[in-house]
XYZ file of C-alpha atoms in Angstrom:
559
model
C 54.424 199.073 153.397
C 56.751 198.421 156.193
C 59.337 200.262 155.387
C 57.769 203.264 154.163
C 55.425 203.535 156.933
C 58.100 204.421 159.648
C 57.402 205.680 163.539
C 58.524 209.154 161.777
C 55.706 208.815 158.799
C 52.681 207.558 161.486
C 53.665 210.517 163.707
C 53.368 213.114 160.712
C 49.634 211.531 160.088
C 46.692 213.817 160.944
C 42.709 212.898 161.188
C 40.407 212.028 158.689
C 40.181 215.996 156.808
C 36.369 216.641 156.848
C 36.144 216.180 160.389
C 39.203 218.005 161.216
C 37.687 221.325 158.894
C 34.225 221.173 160.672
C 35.783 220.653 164.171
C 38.282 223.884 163.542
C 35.125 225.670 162.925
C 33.618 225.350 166.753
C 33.927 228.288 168.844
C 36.932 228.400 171.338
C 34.096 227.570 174.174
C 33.109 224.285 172.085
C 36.653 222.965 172.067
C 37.337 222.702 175.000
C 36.477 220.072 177.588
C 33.710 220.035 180.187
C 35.066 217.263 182.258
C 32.520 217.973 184.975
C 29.869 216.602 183.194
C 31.638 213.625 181.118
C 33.009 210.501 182.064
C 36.923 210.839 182.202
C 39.346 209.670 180.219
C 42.805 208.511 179.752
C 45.437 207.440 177.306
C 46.791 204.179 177.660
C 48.128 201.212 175.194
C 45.370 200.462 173.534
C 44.180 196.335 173.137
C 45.622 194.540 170.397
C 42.117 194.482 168.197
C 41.751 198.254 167.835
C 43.793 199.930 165.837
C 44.836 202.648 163.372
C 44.627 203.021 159.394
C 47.344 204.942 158.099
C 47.181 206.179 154.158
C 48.230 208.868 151.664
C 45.565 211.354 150.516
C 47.507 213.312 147.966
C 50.960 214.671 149.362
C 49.359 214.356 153.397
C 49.220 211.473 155.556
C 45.989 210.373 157.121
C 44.566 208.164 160.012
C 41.744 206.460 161.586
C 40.817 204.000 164.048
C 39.520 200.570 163.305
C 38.483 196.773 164.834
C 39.154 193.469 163.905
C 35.896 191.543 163.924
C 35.232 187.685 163.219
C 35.312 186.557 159.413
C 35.783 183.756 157.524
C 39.015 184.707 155.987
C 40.253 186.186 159.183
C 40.903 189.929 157.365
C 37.975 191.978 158.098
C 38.405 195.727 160.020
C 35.431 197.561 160.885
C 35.634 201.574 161.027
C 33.816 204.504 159.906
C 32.770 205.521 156.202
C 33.680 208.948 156.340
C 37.113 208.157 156.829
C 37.562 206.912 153.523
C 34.748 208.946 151.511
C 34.335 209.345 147.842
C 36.394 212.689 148.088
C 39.764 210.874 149.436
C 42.374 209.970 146.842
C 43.535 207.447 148.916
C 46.937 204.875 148.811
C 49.401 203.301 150.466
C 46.941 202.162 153.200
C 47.607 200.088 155.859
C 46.062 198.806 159.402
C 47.936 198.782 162.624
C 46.678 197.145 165.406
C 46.982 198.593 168.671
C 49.056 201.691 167.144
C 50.564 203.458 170.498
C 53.417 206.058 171.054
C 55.828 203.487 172.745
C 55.255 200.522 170.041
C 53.575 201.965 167.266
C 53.551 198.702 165.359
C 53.426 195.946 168.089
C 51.893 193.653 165.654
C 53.093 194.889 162.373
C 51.073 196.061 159.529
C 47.907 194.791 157.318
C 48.201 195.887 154.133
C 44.723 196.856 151.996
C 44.472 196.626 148.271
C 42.756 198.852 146.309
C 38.890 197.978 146.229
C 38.711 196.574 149.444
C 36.860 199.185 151.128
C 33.118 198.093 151.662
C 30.080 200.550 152.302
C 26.859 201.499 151.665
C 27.161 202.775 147.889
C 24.667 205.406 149.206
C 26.907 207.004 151.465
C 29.947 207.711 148.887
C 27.143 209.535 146.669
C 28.085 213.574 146.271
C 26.832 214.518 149.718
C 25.903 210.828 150.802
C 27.259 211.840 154.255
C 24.617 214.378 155.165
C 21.973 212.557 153.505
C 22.197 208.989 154.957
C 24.254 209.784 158.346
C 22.758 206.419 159.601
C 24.869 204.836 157.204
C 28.107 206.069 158.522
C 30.313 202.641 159.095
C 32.404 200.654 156.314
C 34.655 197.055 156.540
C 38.184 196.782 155.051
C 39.216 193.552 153.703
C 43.338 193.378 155.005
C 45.816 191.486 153.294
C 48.527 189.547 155.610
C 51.293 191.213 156.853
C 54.887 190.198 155.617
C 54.962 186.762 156.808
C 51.684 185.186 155.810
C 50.173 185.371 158.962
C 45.951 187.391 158.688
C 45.162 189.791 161.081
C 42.944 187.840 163.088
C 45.106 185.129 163.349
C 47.696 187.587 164.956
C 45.121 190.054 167.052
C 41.840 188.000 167.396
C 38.899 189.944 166.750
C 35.528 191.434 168.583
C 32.065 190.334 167.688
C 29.739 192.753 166.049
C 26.371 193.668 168.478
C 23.534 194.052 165.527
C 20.158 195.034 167.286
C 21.635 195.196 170.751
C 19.431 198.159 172.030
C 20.967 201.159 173.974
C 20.769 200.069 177.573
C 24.328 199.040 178.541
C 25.902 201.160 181.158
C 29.332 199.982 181.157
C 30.599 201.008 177.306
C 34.244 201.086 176.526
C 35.028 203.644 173.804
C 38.394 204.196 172.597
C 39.803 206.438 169.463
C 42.735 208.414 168.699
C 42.453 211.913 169.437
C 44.961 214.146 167.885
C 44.179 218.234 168.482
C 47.478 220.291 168.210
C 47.585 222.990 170.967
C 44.570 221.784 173.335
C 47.141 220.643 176.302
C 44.223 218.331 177.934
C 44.058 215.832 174.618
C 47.721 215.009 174.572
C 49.240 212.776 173.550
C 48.176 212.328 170.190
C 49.948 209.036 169.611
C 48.176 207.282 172.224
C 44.439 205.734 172.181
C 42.072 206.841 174.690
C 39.691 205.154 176.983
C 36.528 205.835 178.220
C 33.901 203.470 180.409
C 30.516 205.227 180.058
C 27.096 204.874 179.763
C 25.338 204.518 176.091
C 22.294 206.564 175.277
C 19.830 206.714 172.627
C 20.318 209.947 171.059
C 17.362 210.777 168.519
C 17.775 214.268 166.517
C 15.147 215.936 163.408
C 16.997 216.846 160.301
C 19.226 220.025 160.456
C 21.755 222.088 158.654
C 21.078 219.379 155.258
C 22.354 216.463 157.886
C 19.819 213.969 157.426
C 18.616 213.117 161.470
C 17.524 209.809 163.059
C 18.197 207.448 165.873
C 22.225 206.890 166.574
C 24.006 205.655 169.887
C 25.803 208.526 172.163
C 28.174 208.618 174.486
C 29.969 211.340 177.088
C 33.582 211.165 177.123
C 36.131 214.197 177.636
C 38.594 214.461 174.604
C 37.502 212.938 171.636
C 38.336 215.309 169.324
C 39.348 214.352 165.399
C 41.268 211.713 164.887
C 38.804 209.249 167.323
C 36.653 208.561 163.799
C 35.729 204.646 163.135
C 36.836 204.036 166.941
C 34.678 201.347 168.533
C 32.009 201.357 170.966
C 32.504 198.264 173.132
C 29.383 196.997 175.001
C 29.898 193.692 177.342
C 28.443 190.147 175.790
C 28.491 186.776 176.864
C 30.871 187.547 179.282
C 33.164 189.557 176.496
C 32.984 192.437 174.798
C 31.490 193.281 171.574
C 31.118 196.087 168.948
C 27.783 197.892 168.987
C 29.009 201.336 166.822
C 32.052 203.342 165.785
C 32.296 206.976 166.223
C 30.807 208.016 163.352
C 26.875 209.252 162.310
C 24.962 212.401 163.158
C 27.695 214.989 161.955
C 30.083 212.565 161.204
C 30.456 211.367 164.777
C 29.896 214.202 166.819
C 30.489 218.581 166.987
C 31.671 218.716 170.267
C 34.883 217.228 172.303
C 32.650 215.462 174.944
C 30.094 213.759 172.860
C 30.602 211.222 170.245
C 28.483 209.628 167.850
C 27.553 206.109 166.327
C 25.271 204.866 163.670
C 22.999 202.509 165.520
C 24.762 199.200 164.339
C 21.351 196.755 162.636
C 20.673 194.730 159.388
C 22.277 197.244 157.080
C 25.711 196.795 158.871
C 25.222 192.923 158.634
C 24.038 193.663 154.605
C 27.243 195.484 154.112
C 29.875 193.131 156.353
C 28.552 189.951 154.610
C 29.631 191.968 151.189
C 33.102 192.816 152.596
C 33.151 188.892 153.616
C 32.599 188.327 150.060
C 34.646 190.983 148.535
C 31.921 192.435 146.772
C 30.242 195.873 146.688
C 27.126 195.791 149.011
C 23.354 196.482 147.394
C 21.771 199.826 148.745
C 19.803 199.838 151.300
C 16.282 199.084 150.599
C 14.110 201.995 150.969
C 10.988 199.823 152.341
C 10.210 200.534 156.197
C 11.082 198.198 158.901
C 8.840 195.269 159.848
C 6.681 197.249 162.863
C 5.091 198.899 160.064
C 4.787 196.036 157.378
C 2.524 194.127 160.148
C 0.009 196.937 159.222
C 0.294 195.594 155.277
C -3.269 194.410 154.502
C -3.153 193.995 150.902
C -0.061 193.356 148.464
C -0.625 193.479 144.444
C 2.317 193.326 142.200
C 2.283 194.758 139.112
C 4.059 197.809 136.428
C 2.808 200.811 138.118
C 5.793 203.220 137.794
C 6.170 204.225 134.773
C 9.661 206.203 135.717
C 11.558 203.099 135.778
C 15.457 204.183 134.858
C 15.708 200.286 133.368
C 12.668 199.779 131.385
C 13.618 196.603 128.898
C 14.098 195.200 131.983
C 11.430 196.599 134.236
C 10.456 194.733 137.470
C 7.368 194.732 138.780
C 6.245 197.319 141.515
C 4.383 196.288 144.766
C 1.294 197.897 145.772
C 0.465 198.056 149.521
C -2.787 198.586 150.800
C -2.111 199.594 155.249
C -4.278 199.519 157.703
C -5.193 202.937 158.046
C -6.108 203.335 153.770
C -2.718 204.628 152.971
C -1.940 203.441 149.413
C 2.214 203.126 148.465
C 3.867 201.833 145.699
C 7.530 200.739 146.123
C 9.109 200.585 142.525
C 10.754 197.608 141.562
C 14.608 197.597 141.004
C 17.391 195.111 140.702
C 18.707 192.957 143.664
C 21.599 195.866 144.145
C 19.736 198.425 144.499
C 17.875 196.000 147.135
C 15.386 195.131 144.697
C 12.779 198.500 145.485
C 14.567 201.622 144.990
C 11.506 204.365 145.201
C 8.286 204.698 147.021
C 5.024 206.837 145.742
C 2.852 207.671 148.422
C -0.719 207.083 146.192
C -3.103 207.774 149.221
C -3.144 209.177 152.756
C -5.008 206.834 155.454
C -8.284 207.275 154.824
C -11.237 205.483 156.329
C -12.622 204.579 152.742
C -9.843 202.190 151.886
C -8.545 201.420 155.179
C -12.294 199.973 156.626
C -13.784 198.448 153.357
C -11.104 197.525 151.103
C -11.014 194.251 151.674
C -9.235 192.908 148.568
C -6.853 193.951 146.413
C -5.198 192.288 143.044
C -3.484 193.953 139.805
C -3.311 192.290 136.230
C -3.579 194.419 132.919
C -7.645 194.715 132.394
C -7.326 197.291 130.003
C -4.688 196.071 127.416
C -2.158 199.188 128.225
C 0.450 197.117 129.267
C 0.634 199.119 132.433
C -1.436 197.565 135.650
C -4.613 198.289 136.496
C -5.858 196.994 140.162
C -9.416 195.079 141.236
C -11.202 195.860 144.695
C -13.548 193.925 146.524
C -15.067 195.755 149.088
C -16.720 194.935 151.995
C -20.475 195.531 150.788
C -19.983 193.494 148.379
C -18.951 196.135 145.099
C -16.363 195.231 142.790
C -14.190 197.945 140.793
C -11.858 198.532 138.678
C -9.179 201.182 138.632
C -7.824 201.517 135.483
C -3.770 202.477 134.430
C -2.805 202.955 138.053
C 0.609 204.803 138.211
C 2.857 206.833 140.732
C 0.892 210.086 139.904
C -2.545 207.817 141.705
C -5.847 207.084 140.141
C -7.275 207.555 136.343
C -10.635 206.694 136.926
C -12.486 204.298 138.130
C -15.252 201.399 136.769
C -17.859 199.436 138.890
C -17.701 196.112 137.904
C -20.237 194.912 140.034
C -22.583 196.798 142.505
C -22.867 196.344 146.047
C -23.978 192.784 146.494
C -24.284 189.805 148.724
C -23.114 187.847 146.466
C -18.843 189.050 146.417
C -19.294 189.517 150.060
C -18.190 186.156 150.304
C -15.240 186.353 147.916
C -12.357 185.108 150.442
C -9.411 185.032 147.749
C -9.250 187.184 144.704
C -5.720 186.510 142.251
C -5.199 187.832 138.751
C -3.275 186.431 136.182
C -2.680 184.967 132.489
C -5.064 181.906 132.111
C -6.640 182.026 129.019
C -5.550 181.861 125.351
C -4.558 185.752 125.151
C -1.053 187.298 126.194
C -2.869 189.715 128.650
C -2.920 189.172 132.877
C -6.802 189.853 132.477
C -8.069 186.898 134.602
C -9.170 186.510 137.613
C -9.749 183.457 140.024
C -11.706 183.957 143.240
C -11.977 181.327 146.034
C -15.604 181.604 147.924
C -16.101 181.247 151.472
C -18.133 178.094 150.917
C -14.474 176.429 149.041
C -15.995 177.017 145.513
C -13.403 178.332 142.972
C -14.133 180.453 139.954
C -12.063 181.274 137.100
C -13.212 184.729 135.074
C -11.140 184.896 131.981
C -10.973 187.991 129.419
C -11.826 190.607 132.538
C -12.070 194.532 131.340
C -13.728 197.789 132.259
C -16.775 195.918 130.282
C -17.645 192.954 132.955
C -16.193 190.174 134.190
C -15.991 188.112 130.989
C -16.752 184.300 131.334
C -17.170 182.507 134.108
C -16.343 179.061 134.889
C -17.261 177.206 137.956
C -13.223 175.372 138.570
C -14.325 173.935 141.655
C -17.718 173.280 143.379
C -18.461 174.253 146.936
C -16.327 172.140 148.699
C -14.912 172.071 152.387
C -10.885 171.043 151.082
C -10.861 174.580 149.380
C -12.228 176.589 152.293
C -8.876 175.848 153.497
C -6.859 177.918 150.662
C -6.210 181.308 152.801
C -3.631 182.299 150.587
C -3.629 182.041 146.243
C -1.298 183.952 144.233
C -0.816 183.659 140.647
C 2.774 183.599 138.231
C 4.736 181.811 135.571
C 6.400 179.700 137.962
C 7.337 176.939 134.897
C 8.093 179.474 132.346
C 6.021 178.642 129.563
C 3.699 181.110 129.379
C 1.228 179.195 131.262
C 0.554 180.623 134.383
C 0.442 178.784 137.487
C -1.877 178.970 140.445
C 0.143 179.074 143.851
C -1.587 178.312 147.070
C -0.862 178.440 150.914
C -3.095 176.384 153.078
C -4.216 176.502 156.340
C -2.214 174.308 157.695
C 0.793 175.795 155.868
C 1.406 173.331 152.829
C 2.586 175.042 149.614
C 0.720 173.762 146.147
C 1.801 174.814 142.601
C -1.054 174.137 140.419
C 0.789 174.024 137.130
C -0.921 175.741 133.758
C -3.914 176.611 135.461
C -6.678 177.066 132.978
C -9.857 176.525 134.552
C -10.500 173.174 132.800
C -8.237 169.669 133.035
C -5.952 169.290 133.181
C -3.791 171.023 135.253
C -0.835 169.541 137.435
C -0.344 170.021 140.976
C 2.947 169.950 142.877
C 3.148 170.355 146.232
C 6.079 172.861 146.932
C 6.217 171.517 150.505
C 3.913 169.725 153.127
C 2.646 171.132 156.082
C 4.161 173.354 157.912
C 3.803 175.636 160.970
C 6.280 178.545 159.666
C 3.849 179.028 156.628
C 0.759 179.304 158.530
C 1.938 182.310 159.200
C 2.628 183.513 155.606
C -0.144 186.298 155.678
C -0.163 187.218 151.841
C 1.006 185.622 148.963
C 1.362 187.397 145.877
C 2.783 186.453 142.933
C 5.192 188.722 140.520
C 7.925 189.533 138.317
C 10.783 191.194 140.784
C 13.871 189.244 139.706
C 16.185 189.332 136.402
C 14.609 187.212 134.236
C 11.831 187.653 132.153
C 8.989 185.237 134.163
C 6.617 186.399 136.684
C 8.173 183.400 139.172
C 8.701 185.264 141.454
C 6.661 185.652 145.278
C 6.477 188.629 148.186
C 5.674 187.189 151.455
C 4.523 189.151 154.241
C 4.777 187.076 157.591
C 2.707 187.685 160.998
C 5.781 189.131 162.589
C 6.332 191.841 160.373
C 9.186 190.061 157.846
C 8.859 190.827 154.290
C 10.430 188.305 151.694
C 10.961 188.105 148.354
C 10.989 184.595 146.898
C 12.947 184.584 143.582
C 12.893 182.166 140.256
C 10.628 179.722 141.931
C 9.415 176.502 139.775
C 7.511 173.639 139.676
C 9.579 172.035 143.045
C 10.194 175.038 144.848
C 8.856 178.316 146.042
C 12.490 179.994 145.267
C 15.833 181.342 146.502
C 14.579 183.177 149.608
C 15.636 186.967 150.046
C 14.733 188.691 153.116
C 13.856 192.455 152.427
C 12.484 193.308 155.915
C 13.766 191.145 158.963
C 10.900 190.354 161.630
């Protein structure tokens, strides 16, 4: 790599092609700069932890700008997806830090192997880059240069800035502009630098480019070429990176004003894969935690019936909000970040939203598809039979308005009895009592059995869910108390006996564990398997829990 990438071959190297074609397509007006308004610029050396990718793309030499951040194994880069697109045939790539005209390899060159290039597998899609434009950064895994030595053990690297807002009025942004004939972005060899404000910049969809909310800033002359160069905010008395040009329109359509996808969770989900040199999961397509706080009600159970995997379906989660919507979020394996579609099943509506006041799924019907339960607040019971992604398929009153189920605080279904159907239903009252209805259908309620009498320890059980947490077919009753201990009861059946293991003791984190249900979301077979949705708006997804332990924790919404 060193001796074929020679001062001659870097200087032959042109910008990343897409965004040299769409930026040839301005007007003449567009291209040129409007220093008035924009914080100046100016070529200079560059710092030693920005720096340039060089590569081959057919018979044409490429580049774009890059920055070594912190990892582990001191190799990682962080730069801009649509440099390196599912369109680029791409070899003989390297990294160069602090690439400039007088010393353009001051600290020699980082190899990157084939494979090493980590982004959202969303964004390398066939048009990926219009359609998730929020998605618009990637991490290169280097190898060392000649002598041994990692990048970051030669350069040092800059923190990442996940979450860090837009307010910072003193950002550094440098890239490597390279425009043949425009005399006021010369040289093209050297990085610019620019100290400006950051802005939020939030823009509806347009021209089949997907909108959202990215970080802007107003700098004269960064033309093509500047792609995957950082935005440098101050930290803790550093710097840090909080975006590379790059996002809405692949980083900007004018000279003065440059882009960034807003740098959050999804840049941490895809540098932890680059740190582990695998291929990150998609993004998740649930919302962000703001909106789960307004989750009333979660059931899990097979409701789409479009699954692309079906002799290994997961189960589907169906969310009851605040304002009546009804959604289903189809289940899907961990890569695909474990939900892969949402079904809107209802608009808010003030029918669901003030009286539905609980919800649980199990298969009542014998369809082996899920049918949901509602308790509402007069009291009525009813059953919805075969729910699915296309909505409702009738619907069964299982008990009338009443007094009576008023007071039914806790309502779980599961697999309790001596059939292979989830058809039962345990309900915790408000005066502790616990009930067990086994063999429930659209005909009644089936049997009854009194688990528990009225008791004040059981008033205490906000939360019960229900699974095959031991894997024997047995299914288990799982409940969070109020002073946030954990219980398994173990082959619940109504009748003794039935083992109880406490998952964990009290606990002040799990008092605020605001539903607890029970599912099948993870590889295996067994419904052991538990979606939590905290007080702060954090969804997660406990997988292949047991008889000791709740499971391997997997956060799908952060709080």
């Amino acid at each position: 790599m060193e001796d074929f990438w020679t001062p001659a071959r870097m200087d032959q190297a042109k910008p990343v092609a897409e965004q040299a074609e769409r930026e040839a397509k301005l007007p003449p007006e567009a291209r040129e700069p409007r220093r008035q308004s924009m914080s100046p610029s100016h070529p200079f050396k560059g710092i030693k932890q920005v720096g340039t990718f060089f590569y081959q793309e057919d018979d044409q030499y490429r580049f774009c700008a890059g920055t070594v951040v912190p990892s582990p194994g001191k190799n990682i880069v962080a730069t801009a997806a649509h440099c390196f697109d599912s369109s680029d045939r791409v070899t003989k790539l390297v990294f160069v830090p602090q690439h400039h005209e007088a010393e353009p390899r001051p600290h020699g060159v980082f190899p990157i192997s084939v494979g090493k290039i980590y982004m959202d597998p969303a964004y390398i899609t066939p048009g990926g880059d219009k359609a998730y434009t929020d998605l618009d950064f990637a991490f290169l895994q280097t190898s060392p240069r000649s002598d041994g030595k990692k990048v970051e053990e030669v350069v040092g690297a800059i923190p990442l800035a996940l979450n860090a807002g837009f307010d910072h009025p003193d950002t550094q942004v440098i890239g490597y502009p390279y425009l043949p004939g425009m005399d006021g972005y010369k040289p093209k060899q050297n990085p610019l630098t620019c100290t400006t404000p950051l802005k939020e910049f939030t823009t509806a969809s347009a021209d089949g480019w997907k909108g959202g909310t990215f970080a802007e800033v107003n700098c004269d002359g960064y033309v093509s070429g500047t792609s995957g160069g950082p935005f440098l905010i101050k930290k803790d008395g550093g710097l840090a990176l909080a975006g590379v040009t790059g996002g809405w329109k692949t980083g900007g359509h004018s000279p003065d004003t440059s882009y960034s996808s807003y740098f959050d969770n999804d840049v941490k989900r895809v540098f932890d894969a680059a740190v582990a040199g695998k291929q990150p999961p998609t993004r998740s397509i649930l919302p962000g935690a703001e909106t789960w706080k307004h989750a009333e009600e979660i059931a899990s159970g097979y409701f789409a019936l479009d699954g692309e995997d079906v002799p290994n379906d997961r189960m589907d989660m169906f969310v009851l909000w605040s304002d009546g919507e009804l959604t289903v979020y189809r289940g899907a394996s961990a890569d695909r970040g474990h939900f892969d579609k949402e079904y809107k099943i209802k608009g808010p509506n003030a029918q669901w939203g003030d009286h539905a006041v609980e919800v649980t799924a199990g298969d009542f019907t014998g369809d082996n598809g899920s049918d949901l339960i509602v308790r509402w607040s007069d009291g009525e019971l009813t059953l919805y039979p075969s729910v699915d992604e296309k909505g409702f398929h009738g619907e069964k009153q299982l008990q009338p308005p009443n007094a009576t189920w008023k007071h039914a605080e806790a309502i779980t279904a599961g697999r309790f009895s001596a059939n292979k159907w989830q058809d039962d239903l345990v309900v915790r009252w408000s005066d502790g009592e616990l009930s067990l209805y086994t063999d429930v259908s659209d005909k009644g309620l089936g049997k009854e059995t009194k688990v528990v009498a009225p008791n004040k320890l059981w008033t205490h059980a906000t939360e019960i869910g229900a699974g095959d947490y031991t894997g024997n077919d047995n299914w288990d009753l799982i409940v969070r108390w109020s002073d946030g201990e954990l219980t398994n009861y173990q082959d619940f059946t109504g009748g003794a006996p039935w083992g109880e293991n406490k998952l964990h003791g009290p606990d002040s984190t799990w008092t605020h564990a605001l539903i607890v249900s029970g599912g099948d979301y993870s590889d295996n077979p067994h419904a052991d398997d538990t979606i939590v949705r905290w007080s702060d708006g954090e969804l997660t997804l406990y997988t292949d829990g047991n008889a000791q332990s709740i499971g391997r924790e997997n956060r799908l919404v952060s709080p």
